[in-house]
Structures are given as C-alpha cells and as structure tokens.
PDB file of C-alpha atoms in Angstrom:
ATOM      1  CA  MET T 624      90.898  45.723 139.643  1.00  0.00           C
ATOM      2  CA  ASP T 625      87.237  44.913 139.141  1.00  0.00           C
ATOM      3  CA  PHE T 626      85.707  43.793 135.846  1.00  0.00           C
ATOM      4  CA  THR T 627      84.620  47.326 134.910  1.00  0.00           C
ATOM      5  CA  ASP T 628      88.223  48.504 135.286  1.00  0.00           C
ATOM      6  CA  LYS T 629      89.463  45.551 133.178  1.00  0.00           C
ATOM      7  CA  ILE T 630      86.926  46.347 130.454  1.00  0.00           C
ATOM      8  CA  ASN T 631      87.892  50.029 130.412  1.00  0.00           C
ATOM      9  CA  ALA T 632      91.634  49.283 130.405  1.00  0.00           C
ATOM     10  CA  THR T 633      91.254  46.835 127.514  1.00  0.00           C
ATOM     11  CA  ASN T 634      89.142  49.227 125.456  1.00  0.00           C
ATOM     12  CA  GLN T 635      91.602  52.083 126.021  1.00  0.00           C
ATOM     13  CA  LYS T 636      94.959  50.277 125.766  1.00  0.00           C
ATOM     14  CA  ASN T 637      94.578  47.311 123.402  1.00  0.00           C
ATOM     15  CA  SER T 638      95.649  48.962 120.161  1.00  0.00           C
ATOM     16  CA  PHE T 639      95.124  45.787 118.087  1.00  0.00           C
ATOM     17  CA  MET T 640      91.484  45.567 119.173  1.00  0.00           C
ATOM     18  CA  LEU T 641      91.042  49.309 118.618  1.00  0.00           C
ATOM     19  CA  HIS T 642      92.526  49.020 115.120  1.00  0.00           C
ATOM     20  CA  ASN T 643      90.076  46.222 114.251  1.00  0.00           C
ATOM     21  CA  GLY T 644      87.017  47.947 115.763  1.00  0.00           C
ATOM     22  CA  ILE T 645      86.572  45.337 118.516  1.00  0.00           C
ATOM     23  CA  ARG T 646      85.344  46.311 121.983  1.00  0.00           C
ATOM     24  CA  LEU T 647      85.160  44.295 125.173  1.00  0.00           C
ATOM     25  CA  THR T 648      81.564  44.807 126.327  1.00  0.00           C
ATOM     26  CA  GLU T 649      81.053  42.293 129.120  1.00  0.00           C
ATOM     27  CA  MET T 650      83.231  40.388 131.566  1.00  0.00           C
ATOM     28  CA  ARG T 651      82.506  38.195 134.557  1.00  0.00           C
ATOM     29  CA  GLU T 652      84.200  35.175 136.090  1.00  0.00           C
ATOM     30  CA  ASP T 653      85.356  32.848 133.289  1.00  0.00           C
ATOM     31  CA  TYR T 654      83.368  34.774 130.624  1.00  0.00           C
ATOM     32  CA  ALA T 655      83.970  37.656 128.219  1.00  0.00           C
ATOM     33  CA  LYS T 656      82.036  39.187 125.342  1.00  0.00           C
ATOM     34  CA  VAL T 657      83.515  41.292 122.561  1.00  0.00           C
ATOM     35  CA  GLU T 658      81.587  43.075 119.838  1.00  0.00           C
ATOM     36  CA  ALA T 659      82.349  44.777 116.552  1.00  0.00           C
ATOM     37  CA  HIS T 660      80.417  47.011 114.190  1.00  0.00           C
ATOM     38  CA  LEU T 661      81.732  46.002 110.806  1.00  0.00           C
ATOM     39  CA  THR T 662      83.078  48.265 108.118  1.00  0.00           C
ATOM     40  CA  ARG T 663      84.335  47.690 104.602  1.00  0.00           C
ATOM     41  CA  GLU T 664      87.795  47.009 106.044  1.00  0.00           C
ATOM     42  CA  ASN T 665      86.502  43.900 107.894  1.00  0.00           C
ATOM     43  CA  ARG T 666      85.158  42.304 104.717  1.00  0.00           C
ATOM     44  CA  ASN T 667      86.701  40.188 102.001  1.00  0.00           C
ATOM     45  CA  LEU T 668      86.644  40.652  98.239  1.00  0.00           C
ATOM     46  CA  TYR T 669      83.075  39.272  98.084  1.00  0.00           C
ATOM     47  CA  GLY T 670      81.644  41.587 100.752  1.00  0.00           C
ATOM     48  CA  ALA T 671      81.411  38.863 103.407  1.00  0.00           C
ATOM     49  CA  VAL T 672      83.156  39.052 106.777  1.00  0.00           C
ATOM     50  CA  HIS T 673      86.822  38.101 106.404  1.00  0.00           C
ATOM     51  CA  GLY T 674      87.718  34.861 108.190  1.00  0.00           C
ATOM     52  CA  GLY T 675      90.572  36.658 109.912  1.00  0.00           C
ATOM     53  CA  MET T 676      88.086  39.014 111.550  1.00  0.00           C
ATOM     54  CA  PHE T 677      86.160  36.067 112.973  1.00  0.00           C
ATOM     55  CA  LEU T 678      89.342  34.458 114.282  1.00  0.00           C
ATOM     56  CA  THR T 679      90.584  37.752 115.732  1.00  0.00           C
ATOM     57  CA  MET T 680      87.315  38.263 117.593  1.00  0.00           C
ATOM     58  CA  GLY T 681      87.435  34.690 118.865  1.00  0.00           C
ATOM     59  CA  ASP T 682      90.961  35.173 120.171  1.00  0.00           C
ATOM     60  CA  CYS T 683      89.971  38.432 121.898  1.00  0.00           C
ATOM     61  CA  ALA T 684      86.950  36.797 123.583  1.00  0.00           C
ATOM     62  CA  ALA T 685      89.013  33.796 124.718  1.00  0.00           C
ATOM     63  CA  GLY T 686      91.756  36.044 126.082  1.00  0.00           C
ATOM     64  CA  GLY T 687      89.241  38.215 127.890  1.00  0.00           C
ATOM     65  CA  ALA T 688      87.629  35.194 129.543  1.00  0.00           C
ATOM     66  CA  ALA T 689      91.038  33.835 130.556  1.00  0.00           C
ATOM     67  CA  ARG T 690      92.098  37.161 132.125  1.00  0.00           C
ATOM     68  CA  THR T 691      89.097  37.221 134.481  1.00  0.00           C
ATOM     69  CA  ASN T 692      91.308  35.561 137.129  1.00  0.00           C
ATOM     70  CA  GLY T 693      93.697  38.559 137.150  1.00  0.00           C
ATOM     71  CA  MET T 694      96.450  36.882 135.146  1.00  0.00           C
ATOM     72  CA  ARG T 695      97.926  37.544 131.665  1.00  0.00           C
ATOM     73  CA  TYR T 696      97.586  34.975 128.884  1.00  0.00           C
ATOM     74  CA  VAL T 697      98.843  34.383 125.366  1.00  0.00           C
ATOM     75  CA  THR T 698      97.236  32.033 122.870  1.00  0.00           C
ATOM     76  CA  VAL T 699      99.309  28.955 122.071  1.00  0.00           C
ATOM     77  CA  SER T 700      96.854  27.190 119.751  1.00  0.00           C
ATOM     78  CA  ASN T 701      93.303  27.173 118.485  1.00  0.00           C
ATOM     79  CA  SER T 702      90.890  25.086 116.473  1.00  0.00           C
ATOM     80  CA  PHE T 703      88.246  27.086 114.632  1.00  0.00           C
ATOM     81  CA  GLU T 704      85.255  26.148 112.491  1.00  0.00           C
ATOM     82  CA  PHE T 705      83.292  28.375 110.113  1.00  0.00           C
ATOM     83  CA  PHE T 706      79.598  27.515 109.693  1.00  0.00           C
ATOM     84  CA  ARG T 707      78.229  30.430 107.685  1.00  0.00           C
ATOM     85  CA  ASN T 708      78.945  34.053 106.879  1.00  0.00           C
ATOM     86  CA  THR T 709      76.737  37.098 107.230  1.00  0.00           C
ATOM     87  CA  LYS T 710      76.019  40.472 105.691  1.00  0.00           C
ATOM     88  CA  SER T 711      75.177  41.774 109.187  1.00  0.00           C
ATOM     89  CA  GLN T 712      76.955  44.908 110.381  1.00  0.00           C
ATOM     90  CA  HIS T 713      77.406  43.568 113.932  1.00  0.00           C
ATOM     91  CA  LEU T 714      79.287  40.586 115.383  1.00  0.00           C
ATOM     92  CA  ILE T 715      79.302  39.223 118.925  1.00  0.00           C
ATOM     93  CA  ALA T 716      81.946  36.800 120.220  1.00  0.00           C
ATOM     94  CA  GLU T 717      81.476  35.104 123.582  1.00  0.00           C
ATOM     95  CA  GLY T 718      84.284  33.260 125.333  1.00  0.00           C
ATOM     96  CA  ARG T 719      83.782  30.815 128.193  1.00  0.00           C
ATOM     97  CA  ILE T 720      86.461  28.998 130.159  1.00  0.00           C
ATOM     98  CA  LYS T 721      86.176  25.250 129.744  1.00  0.00           C
ATOM     99  CA  ASN T 722      89.168  24.323 131.925  1.00  0.00           C
ATOM    100  CA  ARG T 723      91.711  26.329 133.911  1.00  0.00           C
ATOM    101  CA  GLY T 724      94.975  24.949 135.278  1.00  0.00           C
ATOM    102  CA  ARG T 725      97.969  26.707 136.830  1.00  0.00           C
ATOM    103  CA  THR T 726      99.521  27.611 133.482  1.00  0.00           C
ATOM    104  CA  ILE T 727      97.133  26.394 130.752  1.00  0.00           C
ATOM    105  CA  CYS T 728      93.600  27.643 130.196  1.00  0.00           C
ATOM    106  CA  VAL T 729      91.135  26.348 127.591  1.00  0.00           C
ATOM    107  CA  ALA T 730      88.316  28.573 126.316  1.00  0.00           C
ATOM    108  CA  GLU T 731      85.370  27.848 124.037  1.00  0.00           C
ATOM    109  CA  VAL T 732      84.197  30.670 121.777  1.00  0.00           C
ATOM    110  CA  GLU T 733      81.031  31.193 119.736  1.00  0.00           C
ATOM    111  CA  ILE T 734      80.502  34.057 117.307  1.00  0.00           C
ATOM    112  CA  SER T 735      77.068  35.194 116.189  1.00  0.00           C
ATOM    113  CA  ASP T 736      75.722  38.037 114.093  1.00  0.00           C
ATOM    114  CA  GLY T 737      73.400  40.848 115.109  1.00  0.00           C
ATOM    115  CA  GLU T 738      70.393  38.601 114.458  1.00  0.00           C
ATOM    116  CA  GLY T 739      71.663  35.890 116.822  1.00  0.00           C
ATOM    117  CA  ARG T 740      72.711  33.372 114.129  1.00  0.00           C
ATOM    118  CA  LEU T 741      75.696  31.213 115.088  1.00  0.00           C
ATOM    119  CA  LEU T 742      78.410  31.818 112.484  1.00  0.00           C
ATOM    120  CA  CYS T 743      81.536  30.099 113.782  1.00  0.00           C
ATOM    121  CA  GLY T 744      83.331  28.978 116.895  1.00  0.00           C
ATOM    122  CA  GLY T 745      86.331  27.258 118.297  1.00  0.00           C
ATOM    123  CA  THR T 746      88.570  26.210 121.128  1.00  0.00           C
ATOM    124  CA  PHE T 747      91.532  28.316 122.250  1.00  0.00           C
ATOM    125  CA  THR T 748      94.388  27.114 124.446  1.00  0.00           C
ATOM    126  CA  LEU T 749      96.124  29.898 126.347  1.00  0.00           C
ATOM    127  CA  PHE T 750      99.284  30.018 128.454  1.00  0.00           C
ATOM    128  CA  CYS T 751      99.540  32.092 131.643  1.00  0.00           C
ATOM    129  CA  THR T 752     102.473  34.524 131.555  1.00  0.00           C
ATOM    130  CA  GLY T 753     102.011  36.275 134.901  1.00  0.00           C
ATOM    131  CA  SER T 754      99.915  38.765 136.770  1.00  0.00           C
ATOM    132  CA  LEU T 755      97.955  41.533 135.064  1.00  0.00           C
ATOM    133  CA  ASP T 756      99.628  43.902 137.527  1.00  0.00           C
ATOM    134  CA  GLU T 757     102.899  43.328 135.639  1.00  0.00           C
ATOM    135  CA  ILE T 758     101.677  44.900 132.376  1.00  0.00           C
ATOM    136  CA  PRO T 759     103.918  47.841 131.437  1.00  0.00           C
ATOM    137  CA  GLU T 760     102.210  51.208 131.138  1.00  0.00           C
ATOM    138  CA  ASP T 761     103.686  51.941 127.690  1.00  0.00           C
TER     139      ASP T 761
END
C-alpha cells in the first residue's frame, strides 16, 4: 500500500476522524498532516476551538506519522501544551516521528491555524500492535 492508498483508506474508514471533520491530507515517511474545517460543533462555549479538538487532531497526526512504516499503532500517552486559541475556520496538525523502536514510537505534533500561527503542540508515545494488513474490513 502506498501513501496515497493509506490516505484514502483513512479518509474513508476512520469513522472517528470523519465524525470530527478531520482529514488526512499528506503522508510521507515519518510524517503526516491532518486538517479540519471547523464548525460550531468544534468550538467551546466561548466560540473558541475546544481543547479536545486540538488534542484529537494531534493524536490523528501522530498516529498517521507512526503508520507510515506499514504498522498499526495505539497511543499510550501524550503531553500537550496550549499556547493560544484562534477564531480561524481551519486547523492544520503536523506529526513527525522523533524516535521509532520495535514497539514504541514517539511523535512530535504542532497545530497551527489557517494563517500559520502556532497554537499548540505535544509529544505522543504510541505502541505498535501489528501490521496494517491485519486491520479487519468491518
């Protein structure tokens, strides 16, 4: 499976990402980018982006970057920092692999708005659970 196939499969089959309006838009070795066009449902009581949306996007970008080696991963921990919020309608999360072992993978994530302002970021530790070929069809 090449990266285009992985992007298409994620965008068609990941119901959690679909539910939250997040799309995988770029993938290459040890890197993934996810994007979201925000709606009212992604915002908190004050009209700012909900912190859970930021963290969800970060997790999706980290997982995408981890999967570029053809294996499945689950997040076991993360450390996340919020710098500022935005009224922007567009978010971009980029995940880059910092270290990859046999079973543990560490990814760094940065999230920016549509104007390129850094909003938040963090470190995600993921555990390898097997080959992507072992994912059930339904």
